[in-house]
Short mmCIF file of C-alpha atoms in Angstrom, two decimals:
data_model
loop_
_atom_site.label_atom_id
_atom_site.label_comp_id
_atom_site.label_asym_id
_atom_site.label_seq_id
_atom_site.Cartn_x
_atom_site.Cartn_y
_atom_site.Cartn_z
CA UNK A 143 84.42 75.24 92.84
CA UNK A 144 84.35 77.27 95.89
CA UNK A 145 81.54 79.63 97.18
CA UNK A 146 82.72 83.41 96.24
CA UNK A 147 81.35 83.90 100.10
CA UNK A 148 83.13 81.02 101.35
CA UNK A 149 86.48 82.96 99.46
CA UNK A 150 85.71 86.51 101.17
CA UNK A 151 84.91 85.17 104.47
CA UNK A 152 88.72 83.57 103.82
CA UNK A 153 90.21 86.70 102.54
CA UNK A 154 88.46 88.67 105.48
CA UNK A 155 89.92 86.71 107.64
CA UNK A 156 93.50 86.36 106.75
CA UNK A 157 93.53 90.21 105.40
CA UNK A 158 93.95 91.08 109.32
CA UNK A 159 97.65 90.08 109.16
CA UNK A 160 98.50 92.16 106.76
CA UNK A 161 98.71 95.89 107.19
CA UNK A 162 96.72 97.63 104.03
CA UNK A 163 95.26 95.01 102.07
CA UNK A 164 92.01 95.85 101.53
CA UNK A 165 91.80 98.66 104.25
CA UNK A 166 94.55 101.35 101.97
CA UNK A 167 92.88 104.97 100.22
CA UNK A 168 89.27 106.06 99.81
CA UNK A 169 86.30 103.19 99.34
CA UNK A 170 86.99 103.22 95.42
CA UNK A 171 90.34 102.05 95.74
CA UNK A 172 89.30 99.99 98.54
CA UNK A 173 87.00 98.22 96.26
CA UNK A 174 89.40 98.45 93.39
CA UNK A 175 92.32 96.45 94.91
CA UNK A 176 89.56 93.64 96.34
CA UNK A 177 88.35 92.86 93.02
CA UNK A 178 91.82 93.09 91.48
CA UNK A 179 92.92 90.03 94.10
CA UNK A 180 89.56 88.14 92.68
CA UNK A 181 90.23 88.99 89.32
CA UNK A 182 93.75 87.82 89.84
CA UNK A 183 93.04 84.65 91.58
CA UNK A 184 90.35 83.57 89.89
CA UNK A 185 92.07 83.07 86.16
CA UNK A 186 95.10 81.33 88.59
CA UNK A 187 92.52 78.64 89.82
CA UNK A 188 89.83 78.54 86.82
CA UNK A 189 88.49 75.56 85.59
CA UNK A 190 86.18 77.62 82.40
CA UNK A 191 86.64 77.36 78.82
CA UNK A 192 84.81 79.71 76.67
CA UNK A 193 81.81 77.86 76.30
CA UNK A 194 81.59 76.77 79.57
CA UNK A 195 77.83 76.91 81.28
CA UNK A 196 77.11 80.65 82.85
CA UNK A 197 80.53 81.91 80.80
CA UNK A 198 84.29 81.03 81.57
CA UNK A 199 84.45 83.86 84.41
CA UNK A 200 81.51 81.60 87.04
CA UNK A 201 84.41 79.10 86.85
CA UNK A 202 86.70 80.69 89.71
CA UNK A 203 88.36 79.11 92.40
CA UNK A 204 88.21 75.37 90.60
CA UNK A 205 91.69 73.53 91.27
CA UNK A 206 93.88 74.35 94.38
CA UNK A 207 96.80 72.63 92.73
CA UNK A 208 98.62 72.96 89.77
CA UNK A 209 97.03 70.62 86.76
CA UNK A 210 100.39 69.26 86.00
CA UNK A 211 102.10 68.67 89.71
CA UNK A 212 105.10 66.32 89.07
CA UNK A 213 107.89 69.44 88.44
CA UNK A 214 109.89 69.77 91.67
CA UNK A 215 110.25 74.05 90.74
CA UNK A 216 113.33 73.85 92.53
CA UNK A 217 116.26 76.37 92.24
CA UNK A 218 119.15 76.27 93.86
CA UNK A 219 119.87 79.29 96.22
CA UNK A 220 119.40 79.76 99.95
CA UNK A 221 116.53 77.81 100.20
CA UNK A 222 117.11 74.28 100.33
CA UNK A 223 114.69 70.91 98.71
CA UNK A 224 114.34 68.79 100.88
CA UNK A 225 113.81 64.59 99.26
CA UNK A 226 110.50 64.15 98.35
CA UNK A 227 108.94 67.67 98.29
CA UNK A 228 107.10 69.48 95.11
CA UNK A 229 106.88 72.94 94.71
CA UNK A 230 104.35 72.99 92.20
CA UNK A 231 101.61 76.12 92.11
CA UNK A 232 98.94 75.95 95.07
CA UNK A 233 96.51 78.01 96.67
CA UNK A 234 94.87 81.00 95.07
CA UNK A 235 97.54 82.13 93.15
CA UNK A 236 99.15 78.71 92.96
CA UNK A 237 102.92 79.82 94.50
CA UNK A 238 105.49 78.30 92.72
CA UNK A 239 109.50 77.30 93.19
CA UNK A 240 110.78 76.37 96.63
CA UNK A 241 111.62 80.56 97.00
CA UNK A 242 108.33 81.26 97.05
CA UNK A 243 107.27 78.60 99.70
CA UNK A 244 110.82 79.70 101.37
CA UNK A 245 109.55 83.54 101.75
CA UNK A 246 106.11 83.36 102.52
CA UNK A 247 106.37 80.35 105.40
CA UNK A 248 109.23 82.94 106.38
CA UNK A 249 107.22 85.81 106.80
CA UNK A 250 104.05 84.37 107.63
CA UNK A 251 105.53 81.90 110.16
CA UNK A 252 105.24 78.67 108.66
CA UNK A 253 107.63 76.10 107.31
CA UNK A 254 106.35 75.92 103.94
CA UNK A 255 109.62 74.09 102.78
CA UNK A 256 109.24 70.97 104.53
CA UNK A 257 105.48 71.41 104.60
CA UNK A 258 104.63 72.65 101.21
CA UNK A 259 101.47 70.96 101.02
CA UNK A 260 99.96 73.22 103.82
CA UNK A 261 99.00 75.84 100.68
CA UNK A 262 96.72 73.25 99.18
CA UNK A 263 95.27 71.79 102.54
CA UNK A 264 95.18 74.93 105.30
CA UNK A 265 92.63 77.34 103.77
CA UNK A 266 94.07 79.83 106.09
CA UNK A 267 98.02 79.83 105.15
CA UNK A 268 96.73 78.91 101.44
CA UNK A 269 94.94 82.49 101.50
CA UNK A 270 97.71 83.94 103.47
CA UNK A 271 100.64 83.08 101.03
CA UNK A 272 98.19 84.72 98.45
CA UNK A 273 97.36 87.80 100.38
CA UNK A 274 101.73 87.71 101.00
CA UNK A 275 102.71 87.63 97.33
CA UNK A 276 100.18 89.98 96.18
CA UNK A 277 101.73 93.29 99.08
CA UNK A 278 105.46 91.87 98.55
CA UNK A 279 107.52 93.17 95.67
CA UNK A 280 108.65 90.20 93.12
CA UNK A 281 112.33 90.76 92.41
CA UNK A 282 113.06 94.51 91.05
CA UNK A 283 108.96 94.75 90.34
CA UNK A 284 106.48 96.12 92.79
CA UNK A 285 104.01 94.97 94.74
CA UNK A 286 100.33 94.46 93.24
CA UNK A 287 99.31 95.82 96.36
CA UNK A 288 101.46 99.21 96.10
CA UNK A 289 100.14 99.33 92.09
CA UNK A 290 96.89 99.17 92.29
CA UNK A 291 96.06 101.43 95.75
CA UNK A 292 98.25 104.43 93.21
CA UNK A 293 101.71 104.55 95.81
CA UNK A 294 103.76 102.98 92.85
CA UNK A 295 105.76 105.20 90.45
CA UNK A 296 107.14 104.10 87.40
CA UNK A 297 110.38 104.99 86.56
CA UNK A 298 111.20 106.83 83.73
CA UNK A 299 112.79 103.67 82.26
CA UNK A 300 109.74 101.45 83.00
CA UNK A 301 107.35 103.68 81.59
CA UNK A 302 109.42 103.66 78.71
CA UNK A 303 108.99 99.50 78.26
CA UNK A 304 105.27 100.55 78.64
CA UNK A 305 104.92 99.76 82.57
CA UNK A 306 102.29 102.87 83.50
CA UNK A 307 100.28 102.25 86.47
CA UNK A 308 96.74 100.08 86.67
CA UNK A 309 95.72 96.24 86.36
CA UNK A 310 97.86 95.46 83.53
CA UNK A 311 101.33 96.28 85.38
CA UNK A 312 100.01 93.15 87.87
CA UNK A 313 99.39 90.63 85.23
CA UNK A 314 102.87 91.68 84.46
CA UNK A 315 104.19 91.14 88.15
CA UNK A 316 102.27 87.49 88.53
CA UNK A 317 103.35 86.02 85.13
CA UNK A 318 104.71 88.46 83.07
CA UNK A 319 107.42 86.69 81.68
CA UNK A 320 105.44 84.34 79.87
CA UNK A 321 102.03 86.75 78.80
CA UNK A 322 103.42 89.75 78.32
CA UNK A 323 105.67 91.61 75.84
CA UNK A 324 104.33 89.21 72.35
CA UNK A 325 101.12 90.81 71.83
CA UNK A 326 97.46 89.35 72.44
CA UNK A 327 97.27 86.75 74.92
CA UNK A 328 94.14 84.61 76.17
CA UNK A 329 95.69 84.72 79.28
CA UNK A 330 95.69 88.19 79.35
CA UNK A 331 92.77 88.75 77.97
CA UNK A 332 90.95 86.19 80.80
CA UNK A 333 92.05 88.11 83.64
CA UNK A 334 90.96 91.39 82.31
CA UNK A 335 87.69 89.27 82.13
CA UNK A 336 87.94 88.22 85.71
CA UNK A 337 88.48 91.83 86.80
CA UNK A 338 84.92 92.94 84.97
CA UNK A 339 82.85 90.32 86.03
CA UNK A 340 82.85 91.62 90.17
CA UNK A 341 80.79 94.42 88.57
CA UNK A 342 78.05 92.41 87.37
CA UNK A 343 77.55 90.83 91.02
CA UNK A 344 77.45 94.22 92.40
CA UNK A 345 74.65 95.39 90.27
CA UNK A 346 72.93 92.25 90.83
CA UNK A 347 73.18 92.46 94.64
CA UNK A 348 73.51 96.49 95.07
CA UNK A 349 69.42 96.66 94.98
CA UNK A 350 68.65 93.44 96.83
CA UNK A 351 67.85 94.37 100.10
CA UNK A 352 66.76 92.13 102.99
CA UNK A 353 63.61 94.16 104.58
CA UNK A 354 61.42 93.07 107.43
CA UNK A 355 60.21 95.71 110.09
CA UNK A 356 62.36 97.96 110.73
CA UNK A 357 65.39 96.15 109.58
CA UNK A 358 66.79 96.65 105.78
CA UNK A 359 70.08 95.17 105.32
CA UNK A 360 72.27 93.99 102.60
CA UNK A 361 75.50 92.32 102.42
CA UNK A 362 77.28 90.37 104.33
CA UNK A 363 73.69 89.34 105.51
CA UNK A 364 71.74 86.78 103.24
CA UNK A 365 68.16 85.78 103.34
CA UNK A 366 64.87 86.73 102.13
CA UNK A 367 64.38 87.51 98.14
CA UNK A 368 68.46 87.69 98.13
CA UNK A 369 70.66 85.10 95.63
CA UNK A 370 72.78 83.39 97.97
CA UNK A 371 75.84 84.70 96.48
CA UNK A 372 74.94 88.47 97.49
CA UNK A 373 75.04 87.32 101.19
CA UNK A 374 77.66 85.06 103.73
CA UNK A 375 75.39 81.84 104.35
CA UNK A 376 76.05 81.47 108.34
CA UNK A 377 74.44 85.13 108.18
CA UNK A 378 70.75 84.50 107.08
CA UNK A 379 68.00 86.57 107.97
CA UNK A 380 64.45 85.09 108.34
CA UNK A 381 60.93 87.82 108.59
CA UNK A 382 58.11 85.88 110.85
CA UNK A 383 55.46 87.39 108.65
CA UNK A 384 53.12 87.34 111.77
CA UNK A 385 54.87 88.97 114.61
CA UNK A 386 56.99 91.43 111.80
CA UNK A 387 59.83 90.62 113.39
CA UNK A 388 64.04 89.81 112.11
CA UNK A 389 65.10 86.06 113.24
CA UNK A 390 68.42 84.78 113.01
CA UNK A 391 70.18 81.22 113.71
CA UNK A 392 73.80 81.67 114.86
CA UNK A 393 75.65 78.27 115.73
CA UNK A 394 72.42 76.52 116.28
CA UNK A 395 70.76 79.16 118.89
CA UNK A 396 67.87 81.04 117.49
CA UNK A 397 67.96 84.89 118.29
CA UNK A 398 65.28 87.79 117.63
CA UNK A 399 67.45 90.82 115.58
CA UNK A 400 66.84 94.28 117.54
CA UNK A 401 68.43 96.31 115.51
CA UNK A 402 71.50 96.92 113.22
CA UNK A 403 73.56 99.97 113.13
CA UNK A 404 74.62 100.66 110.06
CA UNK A 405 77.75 102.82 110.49
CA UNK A 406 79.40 101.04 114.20
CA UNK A 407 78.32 97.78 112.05
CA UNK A 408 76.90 96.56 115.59
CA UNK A 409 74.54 93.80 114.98
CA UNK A 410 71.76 93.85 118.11
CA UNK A 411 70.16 90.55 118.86
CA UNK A 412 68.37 88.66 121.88
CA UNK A 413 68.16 84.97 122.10
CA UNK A 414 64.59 83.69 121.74
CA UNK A 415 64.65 81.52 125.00
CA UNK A 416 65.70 84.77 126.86
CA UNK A 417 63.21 87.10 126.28
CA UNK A 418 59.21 87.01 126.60
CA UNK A 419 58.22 90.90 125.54
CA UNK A 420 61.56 92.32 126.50
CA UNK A 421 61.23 90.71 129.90
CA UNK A 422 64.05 88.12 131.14
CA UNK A 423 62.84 84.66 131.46
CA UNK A 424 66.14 82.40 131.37
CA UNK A 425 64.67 78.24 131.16
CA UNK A 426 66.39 74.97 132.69
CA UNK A 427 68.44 73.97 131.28
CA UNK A 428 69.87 76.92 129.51
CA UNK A 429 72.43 76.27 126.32
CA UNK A 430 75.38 78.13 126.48
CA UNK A 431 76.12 81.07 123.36
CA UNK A 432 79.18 80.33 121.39
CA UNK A 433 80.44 82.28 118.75
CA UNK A 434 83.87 80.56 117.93
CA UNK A 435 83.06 79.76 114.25
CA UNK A 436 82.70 80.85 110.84
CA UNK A 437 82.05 83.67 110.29
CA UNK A 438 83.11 85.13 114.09
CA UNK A 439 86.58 85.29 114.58
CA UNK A 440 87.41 86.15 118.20
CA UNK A 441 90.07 88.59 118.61
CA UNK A 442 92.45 89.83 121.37
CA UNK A 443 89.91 92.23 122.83
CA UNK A 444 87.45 89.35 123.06
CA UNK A 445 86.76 88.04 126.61
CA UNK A 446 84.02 85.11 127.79
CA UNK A 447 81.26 85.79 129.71
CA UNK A 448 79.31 83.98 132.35
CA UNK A 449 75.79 84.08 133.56
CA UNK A 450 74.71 83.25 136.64
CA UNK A 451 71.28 83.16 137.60
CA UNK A 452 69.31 81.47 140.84
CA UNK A 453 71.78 81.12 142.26
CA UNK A 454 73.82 83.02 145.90
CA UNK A 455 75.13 86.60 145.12
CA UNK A 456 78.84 87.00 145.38
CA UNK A 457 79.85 90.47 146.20
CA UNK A 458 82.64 89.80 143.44
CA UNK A 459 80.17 89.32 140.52
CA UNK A 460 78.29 92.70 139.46
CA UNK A 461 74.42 92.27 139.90
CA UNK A 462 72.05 93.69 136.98
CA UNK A 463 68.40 93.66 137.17
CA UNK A 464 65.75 90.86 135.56
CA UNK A 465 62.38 91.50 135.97
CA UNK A 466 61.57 87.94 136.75
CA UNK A 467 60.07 87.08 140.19
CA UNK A 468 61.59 83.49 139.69
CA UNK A 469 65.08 84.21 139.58
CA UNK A 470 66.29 87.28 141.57
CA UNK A 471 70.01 86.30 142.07
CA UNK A 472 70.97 87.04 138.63
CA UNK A 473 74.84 88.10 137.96
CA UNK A 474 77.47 88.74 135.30
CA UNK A 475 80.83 87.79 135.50
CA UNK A 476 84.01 87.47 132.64
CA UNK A 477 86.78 85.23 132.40
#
């Protein structure tokens, strides 16, 4: 089963190719369509029965693959079979029928239909292909995206076969043909499950607040008196009870936390072998700072930086003050 942090950290990631998700109306709809995708993907990949330990909704994100992979789902059309491929369901909302994989590698620029297996084994184009089904309209139905963020319409002819906006219309998009339109359905009936249970989380991490000086933080940081769920686990805050003060470890470096701000979301820190009272006091030999990994995701605005210290000034590098007597030639410089 896979961490729910380890599954937002994905989603976060892979949300920034597609316009909306996530980001579309006020925070409450914001919120609303997140736990919707959960809700959604979780009964796809379950692996709980209704007396399973902690309930059947802790069970999320349990099988990848399809249970029952040896159907080819292949239809003919414009999208071709090639020998020896499956399209069986994988990833989050296990995709199905070589269409599917056709689209989606189409339009997220991968060749899904030779490489089909790249759902179950890339955890970046698996959570893309879900993040693509869920804002592309399935045949003459909607988007899930467009339904649950309120910009989908139903015509008079759909609300007359009972389609009227909210979660249910989306169970009907995903797998309506086989849940809906016969009355009760445990299928049904476990994703409406899925979609309640986010709530309970919340509550349970809403009031558990990381607090240590003047820092007092919640999510996405973990740490202190916090269950590990209500927090991303490369993000863990430590209080050193004697000096009062907010430590982090990021990629094995060890940095003191100056401040957060709250509303530019600007995380302040200092690295530990830097600083002596606020004063600069770089050491030999000095490790370089690389964020390139979970959870940092460099963008295009993203540019290295150098440090060079003790060593000659170049009137090409810009100079900025250190007050240490032992190293005067200190200078900054990107690539």
């Amino acid at each position: 089963m896979v961490s729910t942090l380890i599954v937002l950290s994905l989603i976060i990631t892979t949300a920034r190719s597609f316009n909306g998700f996530g980001t579309t109306g006020d925070l409450t709809t914001r919120k609303r369509e997140l736990a919707a995708f959960l809700a959604q993907t979780s009964h796809e990949t379950t692996g709980g029965w209704p007396s399973a330990p902690d309930g059947p909704y802790a069970w999320r994100y349990c099988f990848i693959r399809e249970q029952n992979n040896d159907q080819a789902y292949c239809l003919p059309g414009v999208w071709p079979c090639p020998r020896g491929r499956l399209y069986y369901g994988r990833g989050p909302f296990q995709l199905a029928y070589n269409f599917n994989y056709g689209q989606a590698g189409r339009d997220i620029g991968v060749d899904l239909i030779n490489n089909p297996d790249l759902v179950a084994t890339n955890p970046t184009i698996s959570f893309k292909t879900a993040i693509w089904f869920w804002m592309t309209p399935q045949g003459n139905k909607p988007s899930s995206h467009n339904v649950i963020v309120g910009q989908w319409t139903p015509s008079a002819a759909e609300r007359d076969a009972g389609w009227l906006p909210g979660y249910g219309v989306i169970t009907n998009i995903i797998n309506g043909e086989l849940e809906c339109g016969h009355g009760p359905d445990d299928r049904v009936a476990d994703r409406i499950g899925f979609y309640r249970s986010p709530s309970q989380l919340y509550e349970k991490c809403r009031d558990a607040v990381f607090k240590c000086g003047n820092i007092s933080i919640g999510y996405p940081f973990s740490g202190g008196d916090r269950e590990p769920e209500c927090g991303h686990p490369n993000l863990e805050l430590r209080c050193d009870d004697f000096t009062n003060t907010t430590k982090i470890e990021i990629v094995g470096i060890k940095y003191k936390v100056l401040d957060i701000h709250h509303e530019s979301r600007i995380l302040r820190i200092a690295r530990e072998d830097f600083i002596n009272n606020g004063s600069c006091r770089p050491q030999i030999p000095i490790q370089d700072s690389i964020l390139n990994s979970e959870p940092f995701v460099p963008g295009s605005r993203n540019t290295n930086l150098t440090l060079l210290y003790d060593c000659q000034s170049s009137s090409s590098l810009g100079i900025f003050p250190c007050n240490s007597s032992n190293y005067n030639n200190v200078s900054i410089t990107t690539d």
